[in-house]
Amino acid sequence: MSSFGSCTVVVGCQWGDEGKGKIVDVLAEDVDIVARYQGGANAGHTVHVDDDEFILHQIPSGILHEGRRCLLGNGVVLDILQFFEEYDKLAERGIDLAGRVGVSRRAHLLMPYHRVMDRAVESAADVKIGTTGRGIGPAYEDKAGRRGVRVADLGNPERLERRIAVSLERVQQRLEGLGAEAGQDLQSAMDQALALGDRLLEISVDTGPEISAALAAGKRVLMEGAQGTVLDLDHGTYPFVTSSNTTAAGAAIGTGIGPTAIDDVVGVVKAYITRVGEGPLPTGFDAEMDERMRELGGEFGATTGRPRRCGWFDAVISRFAAQVNGLTGLAVTKLDVLDTLPEIQVATGYRMPDGSVVTDFPADTWSLGQVEPVFETHPGWGAPTTEARSLDDLPKNARAYLDRIEELTETPIRWVSVGTRRSQIIQV
Ligand code: GDP
Ligand code: IMO
Ligand code: MG
C-alpha cells in the first residue's frame, strides 16, 4: 500500500465523515507516525478491525496498528477529560498505548467551560450552526483572543490558575448576558480536568521537531485531517463551518513542520455526499431518497448520532477541494453504498438564480441555498462491489463512474473503498 510520500496529508474533501478514519487506518500499516493537526473531540473517525468497531475522537486513527506513534499537534484543541476517557477505553480494549501517544506542548486546552459556552451560544443564536456541542468554537475563540491556556501552562499551576480565572470570569459574564447558567458541576469538572494535568504533561512533546527529526531519519508520517474542506474556517461555507483550518495547509501550521516537508495530499471523498449540522447542501436529496441513502450508508453522526443529510456527488466541491488542498490523489469511499441504485447523478455545476451556470465554488454561502445543481446521470451497476480488490473486479458502470469523478475532480484516484473492513480497499 505504500505508494505515497514520506509525509502525506489525508484530508476530507466534503463536509466531513468521508471515511478519513478508515483510509488513515489502512495507510497507517506503512507509516511510523500519525498526527492530528486540528479540531478536537468534534471529530468521530470510525475504524473497523475485524468485527470490532472503534470510534476515535481525538486519538489519531493510527492507534490500532501496533507500535505506530500517534501525535496530537499544536493545532488541536485538547479536551483533557474526553482525551483520557478515550485513552483508557482503548487500553481496556487491549490496545497498548504506552509510549505511543504524544500531545503538543503548544496545543490549547479545551476546558469544560468551553463546552458550556458552545451550547449556550448555539441555543441563543438566531442563525444556528448545528455544532457538535464539544466546545470547539469557544476554545478557538480563546486561542485567537490570546486568552487560551496551553498544555505547557500545566507545568506552572499558579500561572494556570490565574489565566483560567480570567477566562472563567469572562465566560460567566457572557453566560449571564445570554441568560444561561454555567451549571453547578462546572467547578468540579474543572477540578477533574486539571487533576489530569500531570498525566498529560508526562506525554507532552514538541510535535514539530519530533516529526521533522523522524522525516530526516527516513521515517514515514501521515497527517490526519478532521472535518472536511467545506467546513474549513476560511474556505468552507462560512459561517456554517468549524473553527479551524481543516484543509491540507493546516497540517503544517497545526503540527509545526514547514509546508515544504509535505510530499503528498490525499483527498478523501465519499462516492456521494453528506452533511451534518446546519448550512446549505446544494445536491441534497428529497426526503424519500434522503431516508433511503441514510439507511444504505448508515449515515448517522459518529460523535452526536445525528442523522446526516445526504446528496449526490458534487464535483464543484471536489474540484474546489483539489485546488485548495493541492491534492495529489483521491481516495473514494463507500462506493458499495451505491450498488443497488438504478441511476446515479453527479453535479457538474450550479445554475444561479440569474440563469448563469458556475463551476467554481461560490464564496457567497447564502447563494448556495438558491442554486440548482446541473446534474449528469450515470447508469447504476446493480451488482455488489464489496468483494472487488482491483479495478478490474468492478462492474463496467462502476469503473465509468469512478473515471468521471477522477476527470471532473482533475485528480487521480489512488484508492477505492468498498466496505468498512481493512481488506475492502482497492489500490489503483
Ligand atoms: P470520518 O469522520 O471521515 O472518519 O468518517 P466517519 O467514521 O464519521 O464516517 C464514515 C462511516 O462510513 C463509518 O461508519 C465507516 O465505518 C464507514 N465506511 C468507511 N468506508 C466505507 C466504505 O467504503 N463502505 C462502507 N459501506 N462504509 C464505509
Ligand atoms: P469528522 O472529523 C462532520 C460540523 C458540525 C457543525 C459544524 C461546526 O468526523 O469528519 P463544531 O462542533 O466543529 O463547532 O461544529 O461542523 N462538524 C462535523 N461534521 N464531521 C465532523 O468531523 C465534524 N466536526 C464538526 O456538525 O455543522
Ligand atoms: Mg466522522
Coordinates of C-alpha atoms and ligand atoms in Angstrom, one line a residue:
M1 CA 0.0 0.0 0.0
S2 CA 3.0 2.3 0.4
S3 CA 2.6 4.2 -2.8
F4 CA 2.5 7.6 -1.1
G5 CA 5.1 10.1 0.0
S6 CA 7.1 10.2 3.3
C7 CA 4.9 13.0 4.6
T8 CA 1.3 12.6 3.4
V9 CA -1.7 14.6 4.5
V10 CA -5.1 12.8 4.5
V11 CA -7.8 15.5 4.2
G12 CA -11.6 15.3 4.0
C13 CA -12.9 16.9 0.8
Q14 CA -16.6 17.3 1.6
W15 CA -18.4 18.2 4.9
G16 CA -16.6 15.6 7.0
D17 CA -17.3 12.0 7.6
E18 CA -15.8 11.0 4.3
G19 CA -14.2 7.9 5.8
K20 CA -10.9 9.5 6.8
G21 CA -10.6 7.1 9.7
K22 CA -10.9 4.1 7.5
I23 CA -8.3 5.4 5.0
V24 CA -5.8 6.6 7.7
D25 CA -6.1 3.1 9.3
V26 CA -5.4 1.4 6.0
L27 CA -2.4 3.7 5.2
A28 CA -1.1 3.5 8.7
E29 CA 0.1 0.0 8.0
D30 CA 3.0 1.6 6.1
V31 CA 3.9 4.6 8.4
D32 CA 5.7 5.3 11.6
I33 CA 3.8 8.3 12.9
V34 CA 0.2 9.5 12.5
A35 CA -0.6 13.1 13.6
R36 CA -3.8 15.0 14.0
Y37 CA -3.4 18.7 13.2
Q38 CA -6.6 20.5 14.1
G39 CA -10.1 20.2 15.6
G40 CA -10.8 18.2 18.7
A41 CA -13.5 15.9 20.0
N42 CA -15.9 17.2 17.4
A43 CA -14.4 14.6 15.1
G44 CA -15.6 11.0 15.0
H45 CA -13.4 8.7 13.0
T46 CA -14.7 5.1 12.6
V47 CA -12.3 2.2 12.2
H48 CA -13.2 -1.4 11.9
V49 CA -10.7 -4.1 12.8
D50 CA -12.2 -7.5 12.0
D51 CA -15.5 -7.4 13.9
D52 CA -14.5 -4.7 16.3
E53 CA -15.6 -1.1 15.7
F54 CA -13.6 1.8 17.2
I55 CA -14.8 5.5 17.1
L56 CA -11.8 7.8 17.6
H57 CA -12.4 11.4 18.6
Q58 CA -9.0 12.8 19.5
I59 CA -6.5 10.0 19.3
P60 CA -5.3 9.5 15.7
S61 CA -6.6 6.6 13.7
G62 CA -3.1 5.0 13.5
I63 CA -3.5 3.8 17.1
L64 CA -5.0 0.4 16.0
H65 CA -1.7 -0.6 14.4
E66 CA 0.7 -1.8 17.0
G67 CA 3.8 0.4 17.5
R68 CA 2.7 3.4 15.4
R69 CA 3.4 6.7 17.2
C70 CA 0.3 8.9 17.4
L71 CA 0.6 12.6 17.9
L72 CA -1.8 15.5 18.6
G73 CA -0.4 18.7 17.2
N74 CA -0.5 22.3 18.4
G75 CA -3.4 23.0 16.1
V76 CA -5.7 20.7 18.1
V77 CA -7.9 22.0 21.0
L78 CA -7.5 19.3 23.6
D79 CA -10.3 18.2 25.8
I80 CA -8.3 16.5 28.6
L81 CA -11.3 14.8 30.2
Q82 CA -12.5 13.3 26.9
F83 CA -8.9 12.5 25.9
F84 CA -8.1 10.3 28.8
E85 CA -11.5 8.7 28.7
E86 CA -10.8 7.7 25.1
Y87 CA -7.3 6.7 26.0
D88 CA -8.4 4.5 28.9
K89 CA -11.2 2.9 27.0
L90 CA -8.8 1.9 24.2
A91 CA -6.4 0.5 26.8
E92 CA -9.3 -1.5 28.3
R93 CA -10.0 -3.0 24.9
G94 CA -6.5 -4.3 24.8
I95 CA -4.7 -1.6 22.8
D96 CA -1.2 -1.0 24.1
L97 CA -0.8 2.8 24.1
A98 CA 2.3 3.0 26.4
G99 CA 4.9 5.4 24.9
R100 CA 2.9 5.7 21.7
V101 CA 0.8 8.9 22.3
G102 CA 2.2 12.4 22.4
V103 CA 0.5 15.7 22.7
S104 CA 2.0 19.1 21.7
R105 CA 3.0 21.4 24.5
R106 CA 1.6 24.2 22.3
A107 CA -1.9 22.7 22.0
H108 CA -4.6 24.7 23.6
L109 CA -6.7 23.1 26.3
L110 CA -10.4 22.9 25.7
M111 CA -11.9 23.4 29.2
P112 CA -15.3 22.3 30.5
Y113 CA -16.5 26.0 30.3
H114 CA -15.9 25.9 26.5
R115 CA -18.5 23.2 26.2
V116 CA -21.0 25.1 28.3
M117 CA -20.4 28.2 26.2
D118 CA -20.8 26.3 22.9
R119 CA -24.2 25.1 23.9
A120 CA -25.3 28.4 25.4
V121 CA -24.3 30.4 22.3
E122 CA -25.9 27.9 20.0
S123 CA -29.2 27.8 21.8
A124 CA -29.3 31.6 21.9
A125 CA -28.3 32.1 18.3
D126 CA -30.6 33.4 15.6
V127 CA -28.5 31.6 12.9
K128 CA -27.7 28.2 14.3
I129 CA -24.6 26.4 13.2
G130 CA -25.6 23.0 14.5
T131 CA -22.3 22.4 16.3
T132 CA -21.3 19.2 17.9
G133 CA -21.5 20.9 21.3
R134 CA -18.0 19.9 22.1
G135 CA -16.8 23.5 22.8
I136 CA -14.7 23.8 19.7
G137 CA -15.7 27.4 18.7
P138 CA -15.2 28.9 22.1
A139 CA -11.9 27.2 22.6
Y140 CA -10.5 28.6 19.3
E141 CA -12.0 32.0 20.2
D142 CA -9.9 32.0 23.3
K143 CA -6.9 30.9 21.3
A144 CA -7.3 33.7 18.8
G145 CA -8.2 36.2 21.6
R146 CA -4.9 35.2 23.3
R147 CA -6.7 34.2 26.4
G148 CA -6.2 30.4 25.9
V149 CA -4.4 28.0 28.2
R150 CA -1.9 25.6 26.7
V151 CA -0.6 22.2 27.6
A152 CA 2.7 23.8 28.6
D153 CA 0.9 26.0 31.2
L154 CA 0.0 22.9 33.2
G155 CA 3.7 23.0 34.4
N156 CA 3.0 26.1 36.4
P157 CA -0.2 25.7 38.5
E158 CA -0.2 29.2 39.8
R159 CA 0.0 30.9 36.4
L160 CA -2.5 28.4 35.1
E161 CA -4.9 29.2 37.9
R162 CA -4.6 32.9 37.2
R163 CA -5.2 32.5 33.5
I164 CA -8.2 30.2 34.0
A165 CA -9.7 32.6 36.5
V166 CA -9.6 35.4 33.9
S167 CA -11.2 33.2 31.2
L168 CA -13.8 31.8 33.6
E169 CA -14.9 35.3 34.7
R170 CA -15.4 36.3 31.1
V171 CA -17.4 33.1 30.5
Q172 CA -19.6 33.8 33.5
Q173 CA -20.3 37.3 32.2
R174 CA -21.1 36.1 28.7
L175 CA -23.4 33.4 30.1
E176 CA -25.2 35.9 32.2
G177 CA -25.6 38.1 29.1
L178 CA -27.1 35.1 27.2
G179 CA -29.4 34.3 30.1
A180 CA -27.8 30.9 30.5
E181 CA -26.3 29.2 33.5
A182 CA -22.9 27.6 33.9
G183 CA -24.4 24.6 35.7
Q184 CA -23.3 23.5 39.1
D185 CA -20.8 21.0 38.0
L186 CA -18.5 23.4 36.2
Q187 CA -16.1 23.8 39.1
S188 CA -15.9 20.1 39.7
A189 CA -15.4 19.4 36.0
M190 CA -12.6 21.9 36.0
D191 CA -11.0 20.2 39.1
Q192 CA -11.3 16.8 37.4
A193 CA -9.7 18.2 34.2
L194 CA -6.8 19.9 36.0
A195 CA -6.2 16.8 38.1
L196 CA -5.2 15.1 34.9
G197 CA -2.6 17.8 34.2
D198 CA 0.5 15.9 35.3
R199 CA -0.6 12.8 33.4
L200 CA -0.9 15.0 30.3
L201 CA 2.5 16.7 30.9
E202 CA 4.1 13.3 31.0
I203 CA 3.2 12.7 27.4
S204 CA 3.7 16.2 26.2
V205 CA 6.1 16.8 23.3
D206 CA 7.1 19.3 20.7
T207 CA 5.5 17.8 17.6
G208 CA 7.3 19.9 15.0
P209 CA 10.8 18.9 16.0
E210 CA 9.7 15.3 16.6
I211 CA 8.1 15.0 13.2
S212 CA 10.9 16.8 11.4
A213 CA 13.5 14.5 13.0
A214 CA 11.5 11.4 12.1
L215 CA 11.3 12.5 8.5
A216 CA 15.0 13.3 8.4
A217 CA 15.7 9.8 9.7
G218 CA 13.7 8.3 6.8
K219 CA 10.5 7.6 8.7
R220 CA 7.1 8.0 7.3
V221 CA 4.4 10.3 8.6
L222 CA 0.6 10.6 8.0
M223 CA -1.2 13.8 8.9
E224 CA -4.8 13.1 9.7
G225 CA -7.3 15.8 9.0
A226 CA -10.6 16.1 10.8
Q227 CA -13.8 17.6 9.4
G228 CA -13.6 18.5 5.8
T229 CA -12.7 21.1 3.2
V230 CA -16.0 22.9 3.1
L231 CA -16.1 23.0 6.9
D232 CA -12.7 25.0 6.8
L233 CA -12.9 28.3 8.7
D234 CA -11.5 30.2 5.7
H235 CA -12.5 28.1 2.7
G236 CA -15.8 26.5 3.8
T237 CA -19.4 27.5 3.8
Y238 CA -18.9 30.3 6.4
P239 CA -20.5 30.7 8.9
F240 CA -21.6 27.0 8.7
V241 CA -18.1 25.8 9.3
T242 CA -15.9 24.6 12.2
S243 CA -13.4 26.9 13.8
S244 CA -10.1 25.5 12.4
N245 CA -8.3 25.2 9.1
T246 CA -9.2 21.7 8.1
T247 CA -7.5 22.0 4.7
A248 CA -4.1 20.5 3.9
A249 CA -2.1 23.7 4.6
G250 CA -3.4 23.4 8.2
A251 CA -1.3 20.3 8.6
A252 CA 1.9 22.3 8.5
I253 CA 0.6 25.0 10.9
G254 CA -1.1 22.5 13.1
T255 CA 2.0 20.3 13.8
G256 CA 4.9 22.7 13.4
I257 CA 6.6 21.4 10.3
G258 CA 7.3 23.5 7.2
P259 CA 4.9 23.2 4.2
T260 CA 7.8 22.0 2.0
A261 CA 8.0 18.9 4.1
I262 CA 4.7 17.7 2.8
D263 CA 5.1 15.3 -0.2
D264 CA 1.5 14.1 -0.9
V265 CA -2.0 15.2 -0.2
V266 CA -4.7 12.5 -0.4
G267 CA -8.3 13.8 -0.6
V268 CA -11.0 11.6 0.8
V269 CA -14.4 11.8 -0.8
K270 CA -17.5 9.7 -0.5
A271 CA -19.0 8.4 -3.7
Y272 CA -21.9 10.7 -2.8
I273 CA -22.0 13.4 -0.2
T274 CA -23.3 14.0 3.3
R275 CA -23.6 16.9 5.8
V276 CA -24.5 17.0 9.4
G277 CA -25.3 20.3 11.1
E278 CA -26.8 23.4 9.5
G279 CA -25.9 25.1 6.2
P280 CA -26.6 24.6 2.5
L281 CA -26.2 21.2 0.7
P282 CA -26.8 22.0 -2.9
T283 CA -27.0 18.4 -4.2
G284 CA -29.2 17.3 -1.2
F285 CA -31.9 14.6 -1.9
D286 CA -35.6 14.9 -1.5
A287 CA -37.0 13.4 1.8
E288 CA -37.6 9.9 0.5
M289 CA -34.2 9.4 -1.2
D290 CA -32.5 11.1 1.8
E291 CA -34.0 8.5 4.1
R292 CA -33.1 5.7 1.7
M293 CA -29.4 6.7 1.4
R294 CA -29.1 7.3 5.2
E295 CA -30.2 3.7 5.7
L296 CA -28.0 2.3 2.9
G297 CA -24.9 4.2 4.0
G298 CA -25.6 4.1 7.8
E299 CA -25.4 7.9 7.8
F300 CA -25.7 8.9 11.4
G301 CA -23.1 11.1 13.2
A302 CA -20.2 9.1 14.8
T303 CA -19.9 11.8 17.5
T304 CA -23.5 13.0 18.1
G305 CA -25.6 10.3 16.5
R306 CA -27.5 13.0 14.5
P307 CA -28.9 11.9 11.1
R308 CA -26.6 13.1 8.2
R309 CA -28.3 14.8 5.2
C310 CA -27.3 13.0 2.0
G311 CA -27.0 14.1 -1.6
W312 CA -25.3 13.3 -5.0
F313 CA -21.6 13.6 -5.6
D314 CA -20.8 17.3 -6.0
A315 CA -17.9 17.8 -8.5
V316 CA -18.0 21.6 -8.0
I317 CA -16.9 20.9 -4.4
S318 CA -14.4 18.1 -5.2
R319 CA -12.7 20.3 -7.9
F320 CA -12.5 23.2 -5.4
A321 CA -11.1 20.8 -2.8
A322 CA -8.4 19.6 -5.3
Q323 CA -7.3 23.2 -5.8
V324 CA -7.4 24.5 -2.2
N325 CA -5.7 21.4 -0.8
G326 CA -3.3 20.8 -3.7
L327 CA -4.4 17.2 -3.9
T328 CA -2.1 14.7 -5.4
G329 CA -4.5 11.8 -5.2
L330 CA -8.1 10.8 -4.3
A331 CA -9.5 8.1 -2.1
V332 CA -13.1 7.4 -2.9
T333 CA -15.0 5.7 -0.2
K334 CA -18.4 4.0 0.2
L335 CA -18.7 3.1 -3.5
D336 CA -20.6 -0.1 -2.3
V337 CA -23.4 2.1 -0.9
L338 CA -24.4 2.9 -4.4
D339 CA -24.5 -0.8 -5.6
T340 CA -28.3 -1.1 -5.7
L341 CA -29.2 2.3 -7.3
P342 CA -30.6 2.1 -10.8
E343 CA -29.2 5.6 -11.7
I344 CA -26.6 7.9 -10.1
Q345 CA -26.3 11.6 -10.6
V346 CA -23.3 13.9 -10.3
A347 CA -23.4 17.7 -10.1
T348 CA -21.0 19.3 -12.6
G349 CA -22.0 22.9 -12.0
Y350 CA -24.6 25.2 -10.3
R351 CA -27.3 27.2 -12.1
M352 CA -27.5 30.5 -10.3
P353 CA -30.8 32.4 -9.7
D354 CA -30.0 34.6 -12.8
G355 CA -29.7 31.5 -15.0
S356 CA -25.9 31.5 -15.4
V357 CA -24.0 28.3 -14.7
V358 CA -20.9 28.4 -12.5
T359 CA -18.4 25.6 -12.0
D360 CA -16.2 27.4 -9.4
F361 CA -17.5 27.0 -5.8
P362 CA -19.2 30.3 -4.9
A363 CA -17.8 32.3 -1.9
D364 CA -21.3 33.6 -1.1
T365 CA -22.7 30.9 1.2
W366 CA -26.2 32.3 1.2
S367 CA -26.4 32.0 -2.6
L368 CA -25.7 28.2 -2.3
G369 CA -29.2 27.8 -0.8
Q370 CA -30.6 29.1 -4.1
V371 CA -28.6 27.3 -6.7
E372 CA -29.9 24.4 -8.9
P373 CA -27.2 21.8 -9.4
V374 CA -26.6 20.9 -13.0
F375 CA -26.7 17.1 -13.0
E376 CA -25.5 14.4 -15.3
T377 CA -27.0 11.0 -15.0
H378 CA -25.0 7.7 -14.9
P379 CA -26.4 4.2 -15.1
G380 CA -26.0 2.2 -11.9
W381 CA -24.3 -1.2 -11.9
G382 CA -26.7 -3.3 -9.9
A383 CA -24.1 -5.7 -8.6
P384 CA -22.1 -5.9 -5.3
T385 CA -18.7 -4.2 -5.3
T386 CA -17.8 -5.3 -1.8
E387 CA -15.6 -8.2 -2.9
A388 CA -13.6 -6.2 -5.5
R389 CA -9.9 -5.9 -4.8
S390 CA -8.8 -4.4 -8.1
L391 CA -10.4 -2.0 -10.6
D392 CA -10.8 -5.0 -12.9
D393 CA -13.1 -6.6 -10.4
L394 CA -15.6 -3.7 -10.6
P395 CA -18.6 -3.7 -12.9
K396 CA -18.1 -1.6 -16.0
N397 CA -20.5 1.1 -15.0
A398 CA -18.8 1.4 -11.6
R399 CA -15.5 2.0 -13.3
A400 CA -17.0 4.5 -15.7
Y401 CA -18.5 6.4 -12.7
L402 CA -15.1 6.5 -11.0
D403 CA -13.4 7.6 -14.2
R404 CA -15.9 10.5 -14.4
I405 CA -15.2 11.5 -10.7
E406 CA -11.5 11.5 -11.5
E407 CA -12.0 13.6 -14.6
L408 CA -14.2 16.1 -13.0
T409 CA -12.0 16.4 -9.9
E410 CA -8.9 16.6 -12.1
T411 CA -7.1 14.3 -9.6
P412 CA -6.1 10.7 -10.0
I413 CA -7.9 8.1 -7.9
R414 CA -5.4 6.1 -5.8
W415 CA -7.7 4.1 -3.5
V416 CA -11.4 3.0 -3.7
S417 CA -13.0 1.7 -0.5
V418 CA -15.8 -0.8 -0.9
G419 CA -16.7 -1.6 2.7
T420 CA -15.8 -0.9 6.3
R421 CA -13.1 -3.6 6.6
R422 CA -9.4 -3.1 6.2
S423 CA -9.4 -5.6 3.4
Q424 CA -12.2 -3.8 1.5
I425 CA -9.9 -1.5 -0.4
I426 CA -8.7 -1.2 -4.0
Q427 CA -5.3 0.3 -4.5
V428 CA -5.1 1.7 -8.0
Ligands
GDP1 P1 -14.6 10.1 9.1 O1 -15.1 11.1 10.1 O2 -14.2 10.8 7.8 O3 -13.5 9.2 9.6 O4 -15.8 9.2 8.8 P2 -16.9 8.6 9.8 O5 -16.2 7.5 10.5 O6 -17.5 9.6 10.6 O7 -18.0 8.1 8.8 C1 -17.7 7.1 7.8 C2 -18.6 5.9 8.0 O8 -18.5 5.1 6.9 C3 -18.1 5.0 9.1 O9 -19.2 4.4 9.7 C4 -17.2 4.0 8.4 O10 -17.1 2.7 9.1 C5 -18.0 3.8 7.1 N1 -17.1 3.5 5.9 C6 -15.9 3.9 5.6 N2 -15.5 3.5 4.4 C7 -16.6 2.7 3.9 C8 -16.8 2.0 2.7 O11 -16.0 2.0 1.8 N3 -18.0 1.4 2.6 C9 -19.0 1.4 3.6 N4 -20.1 0.8 3.4 N5 -18.8 2.1 4.8 C10 -17.6 2.7 4.9
IMO2 P1 -15.2 14.3 11.2 O1 -13.7 14.5 11.6 C1 -18.9 16.2 10.1 C2 -19.8 20.1 11.8 C3 -20.9 20.3 12.8 C4 -21.3 21.7 12.5 C5 -20.0 22.4 12.2 C6 -19.4 23.1 13.4 O2 -15.8 13.1 11.9 O3 -15.4 14.3 9.8 P2 -18.2 22.3 15.6 O4 -18.6 21.4 16.7 O5 -17.0 21.9 14.9 O6 -18.1 23.8 16.0 O7 -19.4 22.3 14.5 O8 -19.1 21.4 11.8 N1 -18.8 19.1 12.2 C7 -18.6 17.9 11.5 N2 -19.4 17.4 10.5 N3 -17.8 15.5 10.6 C8 -17.1 16.1 11.5 O9 -15.9 15.6 11.9 C9 -17.5 17.3 12.1 N4 -17.0 18.2 13.0 C10 -17.8 19.2 13.1 O10 -21.9 19.3 12.6 O11 -22.1 21.7 11.3
MG3 MG -16.8 11.5 11.3

